[in-house]
PDB file of C-alpha atoms in Angstrom:
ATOM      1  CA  UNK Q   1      40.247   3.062  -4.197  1.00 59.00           C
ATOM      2  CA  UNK Q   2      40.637   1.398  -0.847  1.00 64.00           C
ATOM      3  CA  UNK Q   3      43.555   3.213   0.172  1.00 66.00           C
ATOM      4  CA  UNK Q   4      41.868   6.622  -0.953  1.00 63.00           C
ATOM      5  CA  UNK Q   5      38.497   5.853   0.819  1.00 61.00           C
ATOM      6  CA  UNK Q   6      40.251   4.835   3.862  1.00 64.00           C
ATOM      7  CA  UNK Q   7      42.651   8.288   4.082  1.00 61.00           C
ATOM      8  CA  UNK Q   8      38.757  10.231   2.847  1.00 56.00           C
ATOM      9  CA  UNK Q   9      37.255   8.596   6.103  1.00 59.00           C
ATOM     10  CA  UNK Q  10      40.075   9.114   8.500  1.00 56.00           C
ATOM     11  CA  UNK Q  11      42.347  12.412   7.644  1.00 49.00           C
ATOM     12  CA  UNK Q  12      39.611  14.576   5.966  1.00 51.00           C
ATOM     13  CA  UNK Q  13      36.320  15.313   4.820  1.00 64.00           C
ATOM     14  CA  UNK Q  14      37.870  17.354   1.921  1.00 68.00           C
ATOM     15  CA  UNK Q  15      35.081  17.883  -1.469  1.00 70.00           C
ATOM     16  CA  UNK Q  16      37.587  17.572  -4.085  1.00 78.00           C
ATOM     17  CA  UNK Q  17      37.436  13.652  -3.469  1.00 80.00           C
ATOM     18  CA  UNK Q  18      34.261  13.162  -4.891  1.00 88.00           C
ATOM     19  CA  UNK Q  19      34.883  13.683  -8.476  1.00 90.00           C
ATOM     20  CA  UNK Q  20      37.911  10.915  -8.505  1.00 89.00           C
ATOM     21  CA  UNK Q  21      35.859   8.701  -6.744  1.00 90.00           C
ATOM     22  CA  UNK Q  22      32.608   8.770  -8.738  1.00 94.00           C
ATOM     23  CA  UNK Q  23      33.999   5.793 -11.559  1.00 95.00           C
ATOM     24  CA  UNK Q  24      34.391   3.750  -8.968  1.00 94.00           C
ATOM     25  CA  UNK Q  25      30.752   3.625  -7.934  1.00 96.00           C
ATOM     26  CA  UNK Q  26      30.334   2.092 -10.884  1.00 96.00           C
ATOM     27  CA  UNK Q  27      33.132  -0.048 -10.692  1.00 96.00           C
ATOM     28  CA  UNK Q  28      32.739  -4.211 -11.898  1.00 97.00           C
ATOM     29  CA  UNK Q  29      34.339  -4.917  -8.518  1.00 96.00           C
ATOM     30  CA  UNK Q  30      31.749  -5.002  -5.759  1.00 96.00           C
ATOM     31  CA  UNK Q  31      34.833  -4.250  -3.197  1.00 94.00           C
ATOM     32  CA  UNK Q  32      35.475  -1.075  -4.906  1.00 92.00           C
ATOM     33  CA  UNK Q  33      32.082   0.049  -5.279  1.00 95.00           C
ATOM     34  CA  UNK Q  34      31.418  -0.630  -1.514  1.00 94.00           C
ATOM     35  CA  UNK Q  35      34.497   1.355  -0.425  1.00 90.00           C
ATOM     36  CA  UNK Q  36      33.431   4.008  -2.942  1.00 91.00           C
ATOM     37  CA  UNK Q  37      30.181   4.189  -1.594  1.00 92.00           C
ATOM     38  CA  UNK Q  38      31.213   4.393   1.903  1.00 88.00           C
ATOM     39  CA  UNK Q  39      33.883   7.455   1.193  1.00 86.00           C
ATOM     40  CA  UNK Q  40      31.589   9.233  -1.369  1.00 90.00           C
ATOM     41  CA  UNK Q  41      28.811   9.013   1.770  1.00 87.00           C
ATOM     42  CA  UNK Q  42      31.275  10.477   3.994  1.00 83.00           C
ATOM     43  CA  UNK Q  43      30.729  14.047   2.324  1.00 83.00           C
ATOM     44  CA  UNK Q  44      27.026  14.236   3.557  1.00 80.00           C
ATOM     45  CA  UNK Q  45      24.173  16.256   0.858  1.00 87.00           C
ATOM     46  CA  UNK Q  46      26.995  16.576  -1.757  1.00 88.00           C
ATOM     47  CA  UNK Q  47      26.844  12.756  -2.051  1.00 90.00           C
ATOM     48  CA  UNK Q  48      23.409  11.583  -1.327  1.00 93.00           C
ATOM     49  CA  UNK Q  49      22.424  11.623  -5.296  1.00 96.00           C
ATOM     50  CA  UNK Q  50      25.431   9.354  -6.128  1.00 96.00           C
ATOM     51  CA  UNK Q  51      25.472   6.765  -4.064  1.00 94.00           C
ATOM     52  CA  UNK Q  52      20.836   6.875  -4.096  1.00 95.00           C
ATOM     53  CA  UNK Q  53      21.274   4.772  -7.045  1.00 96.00           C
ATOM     54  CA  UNK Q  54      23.178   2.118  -5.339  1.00 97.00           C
ATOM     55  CA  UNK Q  55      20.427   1.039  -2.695  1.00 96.00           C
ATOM     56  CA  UNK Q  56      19.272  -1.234  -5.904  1.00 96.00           C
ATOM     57  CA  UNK Q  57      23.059  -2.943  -6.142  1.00 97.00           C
ATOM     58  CA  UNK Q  58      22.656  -6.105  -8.017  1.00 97.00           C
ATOM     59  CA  UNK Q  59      24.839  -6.868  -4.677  1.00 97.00           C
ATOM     60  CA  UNK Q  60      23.614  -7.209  -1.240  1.00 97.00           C
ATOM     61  CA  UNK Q  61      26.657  -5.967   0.071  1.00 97.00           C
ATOM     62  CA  UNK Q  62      26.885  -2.502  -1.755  1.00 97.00           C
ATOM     63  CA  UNK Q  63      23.421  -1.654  -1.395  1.00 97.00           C
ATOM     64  CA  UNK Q  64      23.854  -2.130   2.585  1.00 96.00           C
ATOM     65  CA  UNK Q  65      27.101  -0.091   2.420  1.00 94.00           C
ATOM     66  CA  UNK Q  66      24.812   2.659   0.320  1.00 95.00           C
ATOM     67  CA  UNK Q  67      22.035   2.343   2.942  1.00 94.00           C
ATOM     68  CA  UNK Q  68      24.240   2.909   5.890  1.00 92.00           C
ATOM     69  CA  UNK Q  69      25.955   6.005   4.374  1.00 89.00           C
ATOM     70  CA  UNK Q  70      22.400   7.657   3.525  1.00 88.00           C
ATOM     71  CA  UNK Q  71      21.474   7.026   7.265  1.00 84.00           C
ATOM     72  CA  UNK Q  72      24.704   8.987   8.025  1.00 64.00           C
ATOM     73  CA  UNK Q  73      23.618  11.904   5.687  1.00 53.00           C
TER      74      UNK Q  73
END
């Protein structure tokens, strides 16, 4: 997930990333949900209603990362 977030945020801004990404927001790993969150934010409107839910992240961390990607929207 890291490696495909990263390449998202860097190389392209391509739709056809959000559907392979959308587990991951709901990954057990906090790492992997933040990195989701961060790449699935990087698509703008398309992926404002999956990563909303994540502003109440039982982790600090992952809501922030959700937060900052909806200010990016």
């Amino acid at each position: 997930v890291i490696a495909l977030s990263m390449s998202f945020q860097r190389y392209t801004h391509d739709e056809r990333a959000l559907e392979p990404l959308l587990p991951h927001l709901k990954s057990k790993s906090i790492n992997t949900r933040v990195w989701a969150a961060s790449a699935v934010g990087r698509l703008g409107d398309r992926g404002v209603p999956h990563i909303l839910p994540l502003i109440n992240d039982k982790s600090e961390r992952v809501s922030q990362a959700a937060f900052d990607e909806l200010s990016f929207s």
